mmCIF file of C-alpha atoms in Angstrom:
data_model
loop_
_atom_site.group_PDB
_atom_site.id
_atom_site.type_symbol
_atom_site.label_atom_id
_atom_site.label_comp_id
_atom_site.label_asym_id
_atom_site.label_seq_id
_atom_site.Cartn_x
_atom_site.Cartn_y
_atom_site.Cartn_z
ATOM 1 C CA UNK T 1 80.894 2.250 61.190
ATOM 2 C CA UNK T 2 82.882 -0.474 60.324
ATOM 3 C CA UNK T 3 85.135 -0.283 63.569
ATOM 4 C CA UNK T 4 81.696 -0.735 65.296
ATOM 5 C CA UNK T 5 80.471 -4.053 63.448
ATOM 6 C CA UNK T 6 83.871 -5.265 63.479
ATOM 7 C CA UNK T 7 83.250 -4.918 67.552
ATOM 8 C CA UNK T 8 80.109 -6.746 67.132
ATOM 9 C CA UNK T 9 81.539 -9.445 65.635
ATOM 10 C CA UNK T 10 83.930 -9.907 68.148
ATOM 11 C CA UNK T 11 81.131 -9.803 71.262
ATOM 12 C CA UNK T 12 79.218 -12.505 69.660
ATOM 13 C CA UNK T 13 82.305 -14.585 68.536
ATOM 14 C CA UNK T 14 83.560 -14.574 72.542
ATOM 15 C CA UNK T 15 79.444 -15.035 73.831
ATOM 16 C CA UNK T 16 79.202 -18.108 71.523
ATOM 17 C CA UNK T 17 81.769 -19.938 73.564
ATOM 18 C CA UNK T 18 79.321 -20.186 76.823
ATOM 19 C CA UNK T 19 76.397 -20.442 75.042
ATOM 20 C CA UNK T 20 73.313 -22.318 75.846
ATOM 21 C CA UNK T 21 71.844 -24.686 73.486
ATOM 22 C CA UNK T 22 68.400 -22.983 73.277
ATOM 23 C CA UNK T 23 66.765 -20.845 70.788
ATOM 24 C CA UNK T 24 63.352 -18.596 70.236
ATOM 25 C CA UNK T 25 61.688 -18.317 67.133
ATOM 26 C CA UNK T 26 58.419 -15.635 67.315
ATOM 27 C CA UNK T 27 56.620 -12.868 65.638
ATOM 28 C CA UNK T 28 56.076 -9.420 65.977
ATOM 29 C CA UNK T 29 54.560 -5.943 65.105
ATOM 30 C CA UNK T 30 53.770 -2.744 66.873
ATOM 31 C CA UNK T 31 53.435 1.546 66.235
ATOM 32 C CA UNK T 32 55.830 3.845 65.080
ATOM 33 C CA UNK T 33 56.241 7.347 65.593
ATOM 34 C CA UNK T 34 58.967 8.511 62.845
ATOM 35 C CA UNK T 35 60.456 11.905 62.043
ATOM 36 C CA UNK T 36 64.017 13.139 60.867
ATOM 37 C CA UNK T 37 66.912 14.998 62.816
ATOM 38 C CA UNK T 38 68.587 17.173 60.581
ATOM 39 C CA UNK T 39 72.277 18.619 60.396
ATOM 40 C CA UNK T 40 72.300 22.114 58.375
ATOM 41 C CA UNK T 41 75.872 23.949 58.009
ATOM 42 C CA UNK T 42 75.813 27.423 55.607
ATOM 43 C CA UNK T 43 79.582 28.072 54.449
ATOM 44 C CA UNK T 44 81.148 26.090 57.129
ATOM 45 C CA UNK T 45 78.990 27.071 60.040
ATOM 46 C CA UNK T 46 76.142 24.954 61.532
ATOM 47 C CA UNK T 47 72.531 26.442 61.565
ATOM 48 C CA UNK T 48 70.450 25.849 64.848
ATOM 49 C CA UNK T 49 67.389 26.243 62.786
ATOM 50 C CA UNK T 50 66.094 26.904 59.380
ATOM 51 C CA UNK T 51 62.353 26.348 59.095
ATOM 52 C CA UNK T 52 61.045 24.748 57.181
ATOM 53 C CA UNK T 53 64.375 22.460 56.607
ATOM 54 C CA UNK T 54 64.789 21.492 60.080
ATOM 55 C CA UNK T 55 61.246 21.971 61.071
ATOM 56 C CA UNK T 56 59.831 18.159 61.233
ATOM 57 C CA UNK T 57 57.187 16.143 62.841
ATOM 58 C CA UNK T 58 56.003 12.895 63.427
ATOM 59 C CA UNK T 59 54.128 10.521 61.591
ATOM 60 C CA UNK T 60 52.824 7.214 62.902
ATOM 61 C CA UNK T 61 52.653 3.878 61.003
ATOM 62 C CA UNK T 62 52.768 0.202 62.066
ATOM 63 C CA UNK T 63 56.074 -2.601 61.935
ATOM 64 C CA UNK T 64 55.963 -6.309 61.747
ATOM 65 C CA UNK T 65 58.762 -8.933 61.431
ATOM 66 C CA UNK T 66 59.775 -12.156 62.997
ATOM 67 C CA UNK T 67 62.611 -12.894 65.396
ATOM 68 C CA UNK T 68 65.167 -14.853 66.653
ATOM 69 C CA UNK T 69 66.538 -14.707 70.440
ATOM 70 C CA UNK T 70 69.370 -16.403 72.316
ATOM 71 C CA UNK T 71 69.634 -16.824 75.815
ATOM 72 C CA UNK T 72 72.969 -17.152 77.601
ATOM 73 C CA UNK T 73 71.841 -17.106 81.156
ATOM 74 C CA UNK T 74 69.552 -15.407 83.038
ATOM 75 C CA UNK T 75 70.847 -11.649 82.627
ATOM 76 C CA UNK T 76 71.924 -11.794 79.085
ATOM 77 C CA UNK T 77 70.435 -12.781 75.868
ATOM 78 C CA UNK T 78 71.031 -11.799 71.986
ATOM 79 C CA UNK T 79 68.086 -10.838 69.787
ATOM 80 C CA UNK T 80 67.952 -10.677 65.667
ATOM 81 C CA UNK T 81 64.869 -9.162 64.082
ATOM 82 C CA UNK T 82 64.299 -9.015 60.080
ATOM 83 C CA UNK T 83 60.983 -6.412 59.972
ATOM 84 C CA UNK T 84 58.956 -4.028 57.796
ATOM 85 C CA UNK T 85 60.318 -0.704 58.994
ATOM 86 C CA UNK T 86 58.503 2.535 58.100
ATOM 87 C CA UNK T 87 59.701 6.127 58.268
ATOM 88 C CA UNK T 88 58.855 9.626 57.671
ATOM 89 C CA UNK T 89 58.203 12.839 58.743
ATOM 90 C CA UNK T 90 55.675 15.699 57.981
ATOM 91 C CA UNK T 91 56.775 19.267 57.344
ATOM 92 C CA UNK T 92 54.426 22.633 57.711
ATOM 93 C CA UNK T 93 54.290 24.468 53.744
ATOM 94 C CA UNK T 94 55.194 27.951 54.204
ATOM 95 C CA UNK T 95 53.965 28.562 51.100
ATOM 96 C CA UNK T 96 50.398 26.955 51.340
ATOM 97 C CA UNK T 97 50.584 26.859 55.221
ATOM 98 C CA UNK T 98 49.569 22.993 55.389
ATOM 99 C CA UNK T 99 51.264 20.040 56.761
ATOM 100 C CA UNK T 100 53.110 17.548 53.788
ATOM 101 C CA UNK T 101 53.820 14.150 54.144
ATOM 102 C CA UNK T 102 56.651 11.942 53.209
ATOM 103 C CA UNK T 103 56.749 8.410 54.037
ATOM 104 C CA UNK T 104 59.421 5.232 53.086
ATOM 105 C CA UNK T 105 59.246 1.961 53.776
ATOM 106 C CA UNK T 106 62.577 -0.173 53.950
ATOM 107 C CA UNK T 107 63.257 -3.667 55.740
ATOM 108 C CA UNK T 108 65.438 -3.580 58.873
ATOM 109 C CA UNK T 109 67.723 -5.949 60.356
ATOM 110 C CA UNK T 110 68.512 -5.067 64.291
ATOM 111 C CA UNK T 111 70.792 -7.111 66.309
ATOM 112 C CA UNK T 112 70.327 -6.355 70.049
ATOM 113 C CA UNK T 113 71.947 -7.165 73.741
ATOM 114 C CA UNK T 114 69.470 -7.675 76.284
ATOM 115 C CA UNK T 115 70.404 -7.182 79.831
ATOM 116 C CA UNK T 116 68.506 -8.236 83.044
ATOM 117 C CA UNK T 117 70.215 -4.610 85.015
ATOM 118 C CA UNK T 118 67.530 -4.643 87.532
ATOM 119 C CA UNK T 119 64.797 -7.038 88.560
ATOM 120 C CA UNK T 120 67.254 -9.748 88.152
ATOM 121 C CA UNK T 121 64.535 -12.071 90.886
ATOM 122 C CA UNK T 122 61.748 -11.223 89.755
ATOM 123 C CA UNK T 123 60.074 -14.331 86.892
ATOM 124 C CA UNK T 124 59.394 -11.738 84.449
ATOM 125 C CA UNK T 125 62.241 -8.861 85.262
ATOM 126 C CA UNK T 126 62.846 -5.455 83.048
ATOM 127 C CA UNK T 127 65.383 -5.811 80.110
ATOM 128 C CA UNK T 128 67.448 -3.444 78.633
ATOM 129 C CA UNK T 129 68.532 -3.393 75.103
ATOM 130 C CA UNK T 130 71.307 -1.945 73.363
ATOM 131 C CA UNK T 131 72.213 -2.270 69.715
ATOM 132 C CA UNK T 132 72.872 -1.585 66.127
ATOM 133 C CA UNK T 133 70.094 -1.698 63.164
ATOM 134 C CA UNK T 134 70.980 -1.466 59.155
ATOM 135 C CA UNK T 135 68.298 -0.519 57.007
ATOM 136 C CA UNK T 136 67.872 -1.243 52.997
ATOM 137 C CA UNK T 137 65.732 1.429 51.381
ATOM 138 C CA UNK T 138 63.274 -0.039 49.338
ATOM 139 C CA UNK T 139 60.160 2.733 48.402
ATOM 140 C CA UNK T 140 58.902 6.109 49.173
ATOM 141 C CA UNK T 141 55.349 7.660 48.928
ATOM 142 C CA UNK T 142 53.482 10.416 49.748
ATOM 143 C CA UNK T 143 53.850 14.320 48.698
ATOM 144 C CA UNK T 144 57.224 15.512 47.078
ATOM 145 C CA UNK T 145 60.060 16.319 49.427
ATOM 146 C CA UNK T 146 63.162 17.811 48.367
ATOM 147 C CA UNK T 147 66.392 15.734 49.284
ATOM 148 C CA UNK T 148 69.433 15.019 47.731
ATOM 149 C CA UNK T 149 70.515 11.121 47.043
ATOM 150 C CA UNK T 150 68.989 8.791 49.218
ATOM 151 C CA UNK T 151 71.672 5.891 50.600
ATOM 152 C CA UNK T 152 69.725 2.300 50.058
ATOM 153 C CA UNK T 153 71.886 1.719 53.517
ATOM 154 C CA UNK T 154 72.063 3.196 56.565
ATOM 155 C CA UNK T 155 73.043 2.402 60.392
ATOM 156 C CA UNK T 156 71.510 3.440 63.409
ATOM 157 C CA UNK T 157 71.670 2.741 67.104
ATOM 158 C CA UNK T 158 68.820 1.080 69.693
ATOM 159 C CA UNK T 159 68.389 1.866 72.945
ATOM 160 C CA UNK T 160 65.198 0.462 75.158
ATOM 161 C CA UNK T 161 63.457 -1.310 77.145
ATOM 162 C CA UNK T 162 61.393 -4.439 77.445
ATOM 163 C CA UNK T 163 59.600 -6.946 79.796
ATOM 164 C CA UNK T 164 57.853 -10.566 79.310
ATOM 165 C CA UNK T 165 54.552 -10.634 79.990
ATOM 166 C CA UNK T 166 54.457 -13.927 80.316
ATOM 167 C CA UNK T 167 56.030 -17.151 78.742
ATOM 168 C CA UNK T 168 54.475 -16.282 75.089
ATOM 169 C CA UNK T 169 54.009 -12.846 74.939
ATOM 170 C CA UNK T 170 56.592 -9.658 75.830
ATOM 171 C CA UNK T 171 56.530 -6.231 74.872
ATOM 172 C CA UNK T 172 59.023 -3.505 74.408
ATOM 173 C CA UNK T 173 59.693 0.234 74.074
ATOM 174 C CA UNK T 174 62.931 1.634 71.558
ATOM 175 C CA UNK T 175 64.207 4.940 70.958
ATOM 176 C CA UNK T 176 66.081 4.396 67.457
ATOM 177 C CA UNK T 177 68.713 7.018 66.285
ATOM 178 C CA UNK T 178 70.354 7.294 62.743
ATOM 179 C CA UNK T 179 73.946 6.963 62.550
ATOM 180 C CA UNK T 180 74.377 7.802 59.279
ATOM 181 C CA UNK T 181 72.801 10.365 57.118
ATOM 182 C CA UNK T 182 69.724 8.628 54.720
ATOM 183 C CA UNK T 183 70.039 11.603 52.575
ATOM 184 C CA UNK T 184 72.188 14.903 52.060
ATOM 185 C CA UNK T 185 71.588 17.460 49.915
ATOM 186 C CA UNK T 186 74.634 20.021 48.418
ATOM 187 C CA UNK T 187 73.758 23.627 47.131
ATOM 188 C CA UNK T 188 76.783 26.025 47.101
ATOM 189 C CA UNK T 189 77.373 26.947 50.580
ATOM 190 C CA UNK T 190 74.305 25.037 52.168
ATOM 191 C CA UNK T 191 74.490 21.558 53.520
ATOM 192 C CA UNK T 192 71.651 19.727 54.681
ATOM 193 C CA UNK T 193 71.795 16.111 56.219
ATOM 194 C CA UNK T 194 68.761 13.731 57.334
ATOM 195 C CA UNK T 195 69.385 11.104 59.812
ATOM 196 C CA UNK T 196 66.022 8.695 60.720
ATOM 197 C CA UNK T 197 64.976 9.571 64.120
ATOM 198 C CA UNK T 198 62.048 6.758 65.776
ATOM 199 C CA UNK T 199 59.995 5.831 68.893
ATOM 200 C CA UNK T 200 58.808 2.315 68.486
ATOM 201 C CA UNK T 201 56.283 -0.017 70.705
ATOM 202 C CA UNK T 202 56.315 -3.217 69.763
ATOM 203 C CA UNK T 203 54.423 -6.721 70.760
ATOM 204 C CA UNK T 204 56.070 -10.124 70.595
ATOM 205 C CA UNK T 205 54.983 -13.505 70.574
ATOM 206 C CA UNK T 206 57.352 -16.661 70.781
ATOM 207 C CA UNK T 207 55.775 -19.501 68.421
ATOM 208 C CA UNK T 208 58.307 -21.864 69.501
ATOM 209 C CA UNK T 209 61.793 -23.132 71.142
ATOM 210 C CA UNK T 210 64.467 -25.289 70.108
ATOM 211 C CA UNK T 211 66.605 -26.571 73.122
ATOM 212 C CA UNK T 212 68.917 -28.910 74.285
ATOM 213 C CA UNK T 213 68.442 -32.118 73.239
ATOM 214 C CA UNK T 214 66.872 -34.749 75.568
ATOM 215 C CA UNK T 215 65.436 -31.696 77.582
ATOM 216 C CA UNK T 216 61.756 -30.501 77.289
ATOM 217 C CA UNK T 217 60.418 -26.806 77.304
ATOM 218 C CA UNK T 218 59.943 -26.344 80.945
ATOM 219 C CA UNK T 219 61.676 -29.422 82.137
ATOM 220 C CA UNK T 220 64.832 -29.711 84.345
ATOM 221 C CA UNK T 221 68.054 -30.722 83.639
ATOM 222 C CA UNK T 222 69.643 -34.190 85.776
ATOM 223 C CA UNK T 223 71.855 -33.008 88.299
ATOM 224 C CA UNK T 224 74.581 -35.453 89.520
ATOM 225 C CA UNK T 225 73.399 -36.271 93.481
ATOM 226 C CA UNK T 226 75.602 -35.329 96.175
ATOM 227 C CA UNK T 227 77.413 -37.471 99.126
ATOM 228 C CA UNK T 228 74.194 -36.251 101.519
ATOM 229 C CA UNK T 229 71.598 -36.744 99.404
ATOM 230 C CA UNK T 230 72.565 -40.597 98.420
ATOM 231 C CA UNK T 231 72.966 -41.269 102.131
ATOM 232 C CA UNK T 232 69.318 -39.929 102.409
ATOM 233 C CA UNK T 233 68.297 -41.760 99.753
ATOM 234 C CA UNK T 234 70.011 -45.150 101.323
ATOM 235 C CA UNK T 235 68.680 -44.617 104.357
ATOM 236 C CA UNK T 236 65.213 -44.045 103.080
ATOM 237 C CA UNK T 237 65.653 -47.295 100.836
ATOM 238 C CA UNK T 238 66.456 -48.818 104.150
ATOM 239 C CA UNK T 239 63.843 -47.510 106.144
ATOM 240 C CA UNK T 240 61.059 -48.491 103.717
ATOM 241 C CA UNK T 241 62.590 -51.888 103.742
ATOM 242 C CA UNK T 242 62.186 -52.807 107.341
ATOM 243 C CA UNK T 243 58.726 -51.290 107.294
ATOM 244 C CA UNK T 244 57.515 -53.917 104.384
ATOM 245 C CA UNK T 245 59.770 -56.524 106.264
ATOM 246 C CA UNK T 246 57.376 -56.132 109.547
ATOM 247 C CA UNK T 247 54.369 -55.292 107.951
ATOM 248 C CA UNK T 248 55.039 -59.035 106.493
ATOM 249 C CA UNK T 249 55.535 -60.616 110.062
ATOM 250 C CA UNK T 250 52.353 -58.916 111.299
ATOM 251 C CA UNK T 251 50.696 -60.351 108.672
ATOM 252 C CA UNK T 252 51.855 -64.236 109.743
ATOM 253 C CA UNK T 253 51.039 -63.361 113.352
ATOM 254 C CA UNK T 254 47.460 -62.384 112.568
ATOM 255 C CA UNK T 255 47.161 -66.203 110.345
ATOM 256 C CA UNK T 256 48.474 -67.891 113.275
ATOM 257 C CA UNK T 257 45.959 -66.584 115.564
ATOM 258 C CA UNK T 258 42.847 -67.745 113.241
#
């Protein structure tokens, strides 16, 4: 894990160089669909399934954060999002045959590459994003589950997609995997490790942006004129010149003549 933000550090040390000066600000929220993956090994050898343990399914809840984003150019732009991130997963009793719940809440910090791949014309082209996501653990709920120590950290990895909708307004769709274990639980021979497993749909909405100075949202930067366009611009000067010069004659020639 370490290698990996290490990595990350690096890729936004060498993007920082080439940089544009201009920076989102927005909000955001959306629906979650949340369960766990889960890694059993008895004595050394892993179990493909042991139901209950590994029998999970979803449960749905809501996020909501804010946002920062960085554009570099037109293909490539770096997102950080601070958000209320749910999780959970329900589980079938054997014992009473009904469905239990267990939710946590904890806030989440992704950092995400977004890539113009495809679309790269179009005003409003398909992103993808790729990147890393820590979580703090801050409070669970719900029925009693079973698990060993829950971490207050863990890692996982984003994958998605996403697409503006129009200057304000974007949404996007995530597939988030754990990369580390939120819990493992140790009982003789049996091992049993959850890892936070999420589908996520979310809606943003950029409040504002901070850009180069001198330069309004929307405006165009000066570009230095070239050798043909001052010669057209001379010879326009030029033209307009003459045309005042015998619009002024025609004027004296029309006096005379009263």
């Amino acid at each position: 894990m370490r290698k990996l933000l290490f990595l990350w550090v690096i890729l936004l040390s060498s993007l920082s160089i080439t940089a544009q000066n201009e920076l989102k600000f927005g909000l955001q929220t959306g629906a979650t669909a949340s369960t766990f993956t889960t890694k059993v090994s008895i004595g050394n050898n892993f179990a493909a399934a042991i139901p209950p343990i590994n029998d999970l399914g979803h449960i749905t809840s809501f996020h909501a954060g804010f946002w920062f984003e960085k554009r570099f150019n037109r293909a490539l732009a770096l997102r950080w999002e601070v958000q209320r991130t749910p999780g959970g997963a329900t589980a079938i009793d054997p014992a009473t045959d009904r469905t239990r719940r267990y939710k946590f809440f904890s806030i989440g910090s992704p950092l995400i590459l977004k890539l113009t791949t495809f679309q790269s014309q179009a005003r409003y082209p398909i992103q993808l994003e790729a990147g890393i996501k820590a979580n703090y653990f801050l409070f669970d709920y719900g029925e009693e589950v079973t698990f060993g120590n829950v971490e207050k950290l863990e890692y996982s990895t984003i994958l998605g997609l996403s697409k503006n909708i129009d200057d304000n307004w974007s949404v996007s769709v995530r597939y988030i995997q754990g990369l580390t274990p939120f819990s493992r639980y140790d009982a003789g021979g049996l091992t049993v490790e959850w890892s936070n497993q999420l589908y996520v749909l979310s809606f943003s909405r950029s409040l504002f942006t901070i850009q180069k100075k001198g330069v309004k949202e929307g405006a165009k930067e000066e570009v230095e004129p070239t050798a043909k366009q001052k010669m057209i611009a001379k010879n326009r000067a030029a033209a307009k010149k003459k045309r005042k010069k015998a619009a002024k004659k025609r004027k004296k020639q029309r006096k005379k003549k009263k």
